[in-house]
mmCIF file of C-alpha atoms in Angstrom:
data_model
loop_
_atom_site.group_PDB
_atom_site.id
_atom_site.type_symbol
_atom_site.label_atom_id
_atom_site.label_comp_id
_atom_site.label_asym_id
_atom_site.label_seq_id
_atom_site.Cartn_x
_atom_site.Cartn_y
_atom_site.Cartn_z
ATOM 1 C CA UNK A 3 2.438 73.144 43.943
ATOM 2 C CA UNK A 4 -1.067 72.682 43.189
ATOM 3 C CA UNK A 5 -0.746 72.555 39.488
ATOM 4 C CA UNK A 6 1.753 70.098 39.512
ATOM 5 C CA UNK A 7 0.021 67.923 42.181
ATOM 6 C CA UNK A 8 -3.115 67.943 39.887
ATOM 7 C CA UNK A 9 -1.224 66.851 36.836
ATOM 8 C CA UNK A 10 0.374 64.122 38.940
ATOM 9 C CA UNK A 11 -3.309 63.027 40.301
ATOM 10 C CA UNK A 12 -4.585 63.058 36.550
ATOM 11 C CA UNK A 13 -1.701 61.079 35.472
ATOM 12 C CA UNK A 14 -2.297 58.543 38.269
ATOM 13 C CA UNK A 15 -6.069 58.047 37.462
ATOM 14 C CA UNK A 16 -5.128 57.660 33.966
ATOM 15 C CA UNK A 17 -2.763 54.924 34.938
ATOM 16 C CA UNK A 18 -5.270 53.216 36.966
ATOM 17 C CA UNK A 19 -7.810 53.147 34.014
ATOM 18 C CA UNK A 20 -5.055 51.675 31.934
ATOM 19 C CA UNK A 21 -4.194 48.950 34.216
ATOM 20 C CA UNK A 22 -7.697 48.224 34.733
ATOM 21 C CA UNK A 23 -8.254 47.946 30.877
ATOM 22 C CA UNK A 24 -5.523 45.436 30.594
ATOM 23 C CA UNK A 25 -6.425 43.378 33.696
ATOM 24 C CA UNK A 26 -9.843 42.862 32.311
ATOM 25 C CA UNK A 27 -11.458 41.443 29.018
ATOM 26 C CA UNK A 28 -13.132 43.831 26.680
ATOM 27 C CA UNK A 29 -16.873 44.023 26.985
ATOM 28 C CA UNK A 30 -17.542 44.959 23.252
ATOM 29 C CA UNK A 31 -18.073 41.380 22.541
ATOM 30 C CA UNK A 32 -21.129 40.080 20.978
ATOM 31 C CA UNK A 33 -22.608 36.721 19.860
ATOM 32 C CA UNK A 34 -25.348 35.808 17.858
ATOM 33 C CA UNK A 35 -27.348 32.521 18.393
ATOM 34 C CA UNK A 36 -30.378 32.267 16.144
ATOM 35 C CA UNK A 37 -32.490 35.535 16.455
ATOM 36 C CA UNK A 38 -30.729 36.285 19.766
ATOM 37 C CA UNK A 39 -27.829 38.920 20.099
ATOM 38 C CA UNK A 40 -25.801 38.212 23.197
ATOM 39 C CA UNK A 41 -23.952 41.017 24.933
ATOM 40 C CA UNK A 42 -20.721 40.507 27.054
ATOM 41 C CA UNK A 43 -21.923 43.190 29.907
ATOM 42 C CA UNK A 44 -24.889 41.091 30.673
ATOM 43 C CA UNK A 45 -22.859 37.758 30.351
ATOM 44 C CA UNK A 46 -20.187 39.101 32.755
ATOM 45 C CA UNK A 47 -22.894 39.362 35.547
ATOM 46 C CA UNK A 48 -23.847 35.460 35.022
ATOM 47 C CA UNK A 49 -20.173 34.408 34.758
ATOM 48 C CA UNK A 50 -19.375 36.187 38.067
ATOM 49 C CA UNK A 51 -22.302 33.978 39.647
ATOM 50 C CA UNK A 52 -22.048 30.698 37.788
ATOM 51 C CA UNK A 53 -18.744 30.115 36.140
ATOM 52 C CA UNK A 54 -15.843 32.235 37.902
ATOM 53 C CA UNK A 55 -15.511 29.619 40.684
ATOM 54 C CA UNK A 56 -13.865 27.088 38.130
ATOM 55 C CA UNK A 57 -12.989 29.222 35.174
ATOM 56 C CA UNK A 58 -11.397 31.984 37.192
ATOM 57 C CA UNK A 59 -11.558 35.592 36.828
ATOM 58 C CA UNK A 60 -9.283 36.038 33.991
ATOM 59 C CA UNK A 61 -11.245 33.075 31.995
ATOM 60 C CA UNK A 62 -7.802 31.120 32.215
ATOM 61 C CA UNK A 63 -9.315 28.081 34.084
ATOM 62 C CA UNK A 64 -7.719 29.040 37.280
ATOM 63 C CA UNK A 65 -10.484 29.509 39.412
ATOM 64 C CA UNK A 66 -10.789 28.794 43.317
ATOM 65 C CA UNK A 67 -12.199 25.426 42.589
ATOM 66 C CA UNK A 68 -9.796 24.520 39.762
ATOM 67 C CA UNK A 69 -7.419 22.563 41.723
ATOM 68 C CA UNK A 70 -9.996 20.188 42.970
ATOM 69 C CA UNK A 71 -11.522 19.531 39.452
ATOM 70 C CA UNK A 72 -10.417 16.940 36.945
ATOM 71 C CA UNK A 73 -10.302 17.329 33.962
ATOM 72 C CA UNK A 74 -9.174 20.812 34.548
ATOM 73 C CA UNK A 75 -11.667 23.714 33.475
ATOM 74 C CA UNK A 76 -11.203 25.242 30.061
ATOM 75 C CA UNK A 77 -9.126 28.211 29.509
ATOM 76 C CA UNK A 78 -11.055 30.784 27.643
ATOM 77 C CA UNK A 79 -7.999 32.951 27.263
ATOM 78 C CA UNK A 80 -6.416 30.341 24.969
ATOM 79 C CA UNK A 81 -9.641 30.134 22.824
ATOM 80 C CA UNK A 82 -8.712 26.249 22.238
ATOM 81 C CA UNK A 83 -12.055 24.375 22.002
ATOM 82 C CA UNK A 84 -12.951 20.537 21.854
ATOM 83 C CA UNK A 85 -16.430 20.622 20.515
ATOM 84 C CA UNK A 86 -16.726 22.526 17.299
ATOM 85 C CA UNK A 87 -18.504 21.908 14.111
ATOM 86 C CA UNK A 88 -15.518 24.037 12.549
ATOM 87 C CA UNK A 89 -11.861 22.595 10.980
ATOM 88 C CA UNK A 90 -9.321 21.723 13.477
ATOM 89 C CA UNK A 91 -7.213 24.913 14.690
ATOM 90 C CA UNK A 92 -10.110 27.279 13.975
ATOM 91 C CA UNK A 93 -12.404 29.156 16.174
ATOM 92 C CA UNK A 94 -15.757 27.574 16.952
ATOM 93 C CA UNK A 95 -19.175 29.235 15.998
ATOM 94 C CA UNK A 96 -21.377 31.031 18.606
ATOM 95 C CA UNK A 97 -23.597 28.314 18.084
ATOM 96 C CA UNK A 98 -20.963 25.675 19.078
ATOM 97 C CA UNK A 99 -20.380 27.520 22.368
ATOM 98 C CA UNK A 100 -23.996 27.914 22.946
ATOM 99 C CA UNK A 101 -24.544 24.268 22.518
ATOM 100 C CA UNK A 102 -21.539 23.015 24.490
ATOM 101 C CA UNK A 103 -22.849 25.213 27.424
ATOM 102 C CA UNK A 104 -26.417 23.845 27.026
ATOM 103 C CA UNK A 105 -25.082 20.159 26.726
ATOM 104 C CA UNK A 106 -22.270 20.185 29.292
ATOM 105 C CA UNK A 107 -19.514 17.761 29.089
ATOM 106 C CA UNK A 108 -20.262 14.155 30.308
ATOM 107 C CA UNK A 109 -17.838 12.734 32.451
ATOM 108 C CA UNK A 110 -16.530 16.092 33.795
ATOM 109 C CA UNK A 111 -17.804 18.682 36.375
ATOM 110 C CA UNK A 112 -19.144 20.856 33.618
ATOM 111 C CA UNK A 113 -23.067 20.613 33.972
ATOM 112 C CA UNK A 114 -25.673 21.308 31.394
ATOM 113 C CA UNK A 115 -26.814 24.819 32.027
ATOM 114 C CA UNK A 116 -30.264 24.398 30.491
ATOM 115 C CA UNK A 117 -31.888 26.149 33.717
ATOM 116 C CA UNK A 118 -30.504 29.286 32.338
ATOM 117 C CA UNK A 119 -32.602 31.032 29.882
ATOM 118 C CA UNK A 120 -31.546 31.087 25.988
ATOM 119 C CA UNK A 121 -30.875 34.784 26.257
ATOM 120 C CA UNK A 122 -28.595 34.218 29.395
ATOM 121 C CA UNK A 123 -26.804 31.634 27.645
ATOM 122 C CA UNK A 124 -26.271 33.746 24.544
ATOM 123 C CA UNK A 125 -24.950 36.364 26.811
ATOM 124 C CA UNK A 126 -22.539 34.058 28.466
ATOM 125 C CA UNK A 127 -20.984 32.906 25.020
ATOM 126 C CA UNK A 128 -20.561 36.816 24.270
ATOM 127 C CA UNK A 129 -18.496 37.387 27.457
ATOM 128 C CA UNK A 130 -16.469 34.183 27.081
ATOM 129 C CA UNK A 131 -15.337 35.449 23.705
ATOM 130 C CA UNK A 132 -14.011 38.479 25.391
ATOM 131 C CA UNK A 133 -11.534 36.641 27.277
ATOM 132 C CA UNK A 134 -9.250 36.256 24.113
ATOM 133 C CA UNK A 135 -7.837 38.351 21.437
ATOM 134 C CA UNK A 136 -8.389 35.713 19.022
ATOM 135 C CA UNK A 137 -11.987 36.880 18.830
ATOM 136 C CA UNK A 138 -10.841 40.364 18.043
ATOM 137 C CA UNK A 139 -8.600 39.464 15.282
ATOM 138 C CA UNK A 140 -10.281 36.450 13.646
ATOM 139 C CA UNK A 141 -13.354 34.781 12.897
ATOM 140 C CA UNK A 142 -14.978 31.393 13.363
ATOM 141 C CA UNK A 143 -14.274 28.795 10.874
ATOM 142 C CA UNK A 144 -16.634 27.288 8.302
ATOM 143 C CA UNK A 145 -18.874 24.752 9.920
ATOM 144 C CA UNK A 146 -18.467 21.126 8.494
ATOM 145 C CA UNK A 147 -21.107 19.949 6.121
ATOM 146 C CA UNK A 148 -22.055 16.784 7.005
ATOM 147 C CA UNK A 149 -23.374 14.342 4.315
ATOM 148 C CA UNK A 150 -26.500 11.964 4.727
ATOM 149 C CA UNK A 151 -25.881 8.957 6.914
ATOM 150 C CA UNK A 152 -26.175 5.553 4.864
ATOM 151 C CA UNK A 153 -28.365 2.993 6.611
ATOM 152 C CA UNK A 154 -26.079 0.804 8.990
ATOM 153 C CA UNK A 155 -25.355 -2.611 7.679
ATOM 154 C CA UNK A 156 -23.273 -5.558 9.032
ATOM 155 C CA UNK A 157 -20.980 -4.714 6.092
ATOM 156 C CA UNK A 158 -20.369 -1.088 7.221
ATOM 157 C CA UNK A 159 -20.045 -2.133 10.924
ATOM 158 C CA UNK A 160 -17.177 -4.870 9.728
ATOM 159 C CA UNK A 161 -15.476 -1.898 7.608
ATOM 160 C CA UNK A 162 -15.627 0.251 10.536
ATOM 161 C CA UNK A 163 -13.998 -2.389 12.763
ATOM 162 C CA UNK A 164 -11.350 -2.804 10.321
ATOM 163 C CA UNK A 165 -10.598 0.842 10.323
ATOM 164 C CA UNK A 166 -10.525 0.825 14.345
ATOM 165 C CA UNK A 167 -7.932 -1.527 13.765
ATOM 166 C CA UNK A 168 -6.092 -0.082 11.262
ATOM 167 C CA UNK A 169 -6.045 3.519 12.487
ATOM 168 C CA UNK A 170 -4.835 2.071 15.779
ATOM 169 C CA UNK A 171 -7.840 3.643 17.710
ATOM 170 C CA UNK A 172 -7.540 0.929 20.080
ATOM 171 C CA UNK A 173 -4.247 2.101 21.298
ATOM 172 C CA UNK A 174 -6.004 4.844 23.090
ATOM 173 C CA UNK A 175 -9.770 3.586 23.552
ATOM 174 C CA UNK A 176 -8.877 0.060 23.932
ATOM 175 C CA UNK A 177 -9.837 -3.087 21.987
ATOM 176 C CA UNK A 178 -13.237 -3.126 23.228
ATOM 177 C CA UNK A 179 -13.387 0.872 23.512
ATOM 178 C CA UNK A 180 -13.424 0.850 27.255
ATOM 179 C CA UNK A 181 -10.722 3.722 27.293
ATOM 180 C CA UNK A 182 -7.928 1.291 28.624
ATOM 181 C CA UNK A 183 -5.789 1.158 25.575
ATOM 182 C CA UNK A 184 -1.821 0.650 25.925
ATOM 183 C CA UNK A 185 -1.267 4.432 25.414
ATOM 184 C CA UNK A 186 -4.055 5.426 27.587
ATOM 185 C CA UNK A 187 -1.968 6.150 30.796
ATOM 186 C CA UNK A 188 0.435 8.525 28.984
ATOM 187 C CA UNK A 189 -1.944 10.915 27.293
ATOM 188 C CA UNK A 190 -1.982 14.438 28.190
ATOM 189 C CA UNK A 191 -3.729 17.523 26.674
ATOM 190 C CA UNK A 192 -2.289 20.545 25.158
ATOM 191 C CA UNK A 193 -1.609 22.071 28.809
ATOM 192 C CA UNK A 194 0.231 18.718 29.859
ATOM 193 C CA UNK A 195 -2.638 17.694 32.103
ATOM 194 C CA UNK A 196 -3.283 13.924 32.390
ATOM 195 C CA UNK A 197 -6.582 12.987 29.704
ATOM 196 C CA UNK A 198 -8.323 9.891 29.602
ATOM 197 C CA UNK A 199 -9.675 8.475 26.288
ATOM 198 C CA UNK A 200 -13.548 8.174 26.187
ATOM 199 C CA UNK A 201 -14.728 5.002 27.382
ATOM 200 C CA UNK A 202 -17.651 3.832 25.109
ATOM 201 C CA UNK A 203 -19.196 1.762 28.011
ATOM 202 C CA UNK A 204 -20.157 4.948 29.978
ATOM 203 C CA UNK A 205 -23.426 5.228 28.147
ATOM 204 C CA UNK A 206 -25.049 7.100 25.258
ATOM 205 C CA UNK A 207 -23.369 10.278 25.503
ATOM 206 C CA UNK A 208 -20.010 11.485 23.965
ATOM 207 C CA UNK A 209 -17.806 14.555 24.882
ATOM 208 C CA UNK A 210 -19.599 16.607 22.072
ATOM 209 C CA UNK A 211 -22.913 15.040 21.683
ATOM 210 C CA UNK A 212 -24.868 11.903 21.569
ATOM 211 C CA UNK A 213 -26.110 11.257 17.999
ATOM 212 C CA UNK A 214 -24.446 9.666 14.967
ATOM 213 C CA UNK A 215 -23.862 12.832 13.178
ATOM 214 C CA UNK A 216 -22.091 14.226 16.443
ATOM 215 C CA UNK A 217 -19.815 11.469 16.461
ATOM 216 C CA UNK A 218 -19.124 11.952 12.772
ATOM 217 C CA UNK A 219 -18.301 15.563 13.288
ATOM 218 C CA UNK A 220 -15.751 14.478 16.222
ATOM 219 C CA UNK A 221 -13.893 12.329 13.632
ATOM 220 C CA UNK A 222 -13.620 15.287 11.119
ATOM 221 C CA UNK A 223 -13.238 18.117 13.342
ATOM 222 C CA UNK A 224 -10.823 16.547 15.992
ATOM 223 C CA UNK A 225 -10.870 17.614 19.930
ATOM 224 C CA UNK A 226 -8.497 20.559 19.813
ATOM 225 C CA UNK A 227 -6.499 20.615 22.795
ATOM 226 C CA UNK A 228 -6.779 16.980 23.433
ATOM 227 C CA UNK A 229 -4.751 14.111 21.906
ATOM 228 C CA UNK A 230 -7.631 13.390 19.584
ATOM 229 C CA UNK A 231 -6.810 14.702 16.030
ATOM 230 C CA UNK A 232 -8.952 15.568 12.913
ATOM 231 C CA UNK A 233 -9.276 12.678 10.518
ATOM 232 C CA UNK A 234 -10.695 15.068 7.828
ATOM 233 C CA UNK A 235 -7.616 14.293 5.682
ATOM 234 C CA UNK A 236 -7.568 10.422 6.375
ATOM 235 C CA UNK A 237 -11.195 9.503 6.274
ATOM 236 C CA UNK A 238 -13.823 9.459 3.220
ATOM 237 C CA UNK A 239 -17.226 10.293 4.200
ATOM 238 C CA UNK A 240 -18.176 6.588 3.735
ATOM 239 C CA UNK A 241 -15.522 5.361 5.965
ATOM 240 C CA UNK A 242 -16.274 7.817 8.544
ATOM 241 C CA UNK A 243 -19.771 6.337 8.527
ATOM 242 C CA UNK A 244 -18.617 3.073 8.714
ATOM 243 C CA UNK A 245 -16.564 3.940 11.883
ATOM 244 C CA UNK A 246 -19.616 5.590 13.567
ATOM 245 C CA UNK A 247 -21.621 2.536 13.093
ATOM 246 C CA UNK A 248 -18.889 0.127 14.390
ATOM 247 C CA UNK A 249 -18.347 2.568 17.701
ATOM 248 C CA UNK A 250 -22.283 2.293 18.294
ATOM 249 C CA UNK A 251 -21.905 -1.432 18.720
ATOM 250 C CA UNK A 252 -19.307 -0.922 21.532
ATOM 251 C CA UNK A 253 -21.869 1.275 23.833
ATOM 252 C CA UNK A 254 -24.374 -0.500 26.068
ATOM 253 C CA UNK A 255 -27.261 0.695 24.104
ATOM 254 C CA UNK A 256 -30.179 -0.890 22.050
ATOM 255 C CA UNK A 257 -29.249 0.784 18.933
ATOM 256 C CA UNK A 258 -29.900 -0.433 15.271
ATOM 257 C CA UNK A 259 -26.102 -1.211 15.059
ATOM 258 C CA UNK A 260 -25.796 -3.083 18.054
ATOM 259 C CA UNK A 261 -28.889 -5.199 17.016
ATOM 260 C CA UNK A 262 -27.216 -5.950 13.590
ATOM 261 C CA UNK A 263 -23.772 -6.992 15.482
ATOM 262 C CA UNK A 264 -25.376 -9.292 17.855
ATOM 263 C CA UNK A 265 -27.223 -11.300 15.488
ATOM 264 C CA UNK A 266 -24.266 -11.433 13.022
ATOM 265 C CA UNK A 267 -21.642 -12.089 15.993
ATOM 266 C CA UNK A 268 -23.635 -14.970 17.282
ATOM 267 C CA UNK A 269 -22.827 -17.205 14.366
ATOM 268 C CA UNK A 270 -19.725 -15.485 12.784
ATOM 269 C CA UNK A 271 -17.680 -14.827 15.840
ATOM 270 C CA UNK A 272 -14.787 -17.239 14.870
ATOM 271 C CA UNK A 273 -14.234 -15.555 11.543
ATOM 272 C CA UNK A 274 -13.151 -12.595 13.284
ATOM 273 C CA UNK A 275 -9.393 -11.451 14.237
ATOM 274 C CA UNK A 276 -9.042 -9.865 17.530
ATOM 275 C CA UNK A 277 -8.441 -6.026 17.797
ATOM 276 C CA UNK A 278 -5.105 -4.946 19.005
ATOM 277 C CA UNK A 279 -1.781 -6.568 18.383
ATOM 278 C CA UNK A 280 -3.019 -9.880 17.953
ATOM 279 C CA UNK A 281 -4.964 -8.673 15.029
ATOM 280 C CA UNK A 282 -1.875 -7.166 13.126
ATOM 281 C CA UNK A 283 -1.479 -4.004 15.216
ATOM 282 C CA UNK A 284 1.925 -2.928 16.155
#
């Protein structure tokens, strides 16, 4: 009986090890940001302290606090990320994840994690990657190359305004960019959670940055997992810059674009068609 009992105990122990292996992410993942190398084992400790309450033990966005959070925490197990420098449908780079963690997400409960050291954040990136097999079988996409920005002019702003109308951006973002377009109330993300369009009146930050280059990147990569698509196949680089310059006029900021627009608009406002259905939209 003793040999048989020993084999049963050994098999049971192996089963426990196997189950644990299936229930927890692999910790062999690494991340590289600049000259730093991040390690998932170190990132796990930081994750348990700072992230698990919202993103959950399995990284699926179902932490204890998730029911109170709107919009919902990111599901790392799905490996679908809004803020990337890579084409739509591809994995972000380690630097993309690092920047998102450092920057935080405006109008959400995700704060900037600048108080953590650069090494801490790089370790966290490595651990986040361990939640999805996509990182084991694939690699990040090739980052978008952003061309040089032309100087903003009233002509580029007007062309951008025409694009905003023609591409029906107003249907979600609203004619004045307040996030109150006719389709806004019906929008959902890839997990069927309600999602609000960006309101340009909230300030200088976008979901994925704050510079003109950041805004250009959003157009061309899209925000995966959200209704905001990539326009890489629809916008030429010059057109994307035109749209950037127009959208800057919708923010409550003292930007070069806003200054140009205010001066021109004060004497030419009657020349403009309204944005929306009255301007020819459907």
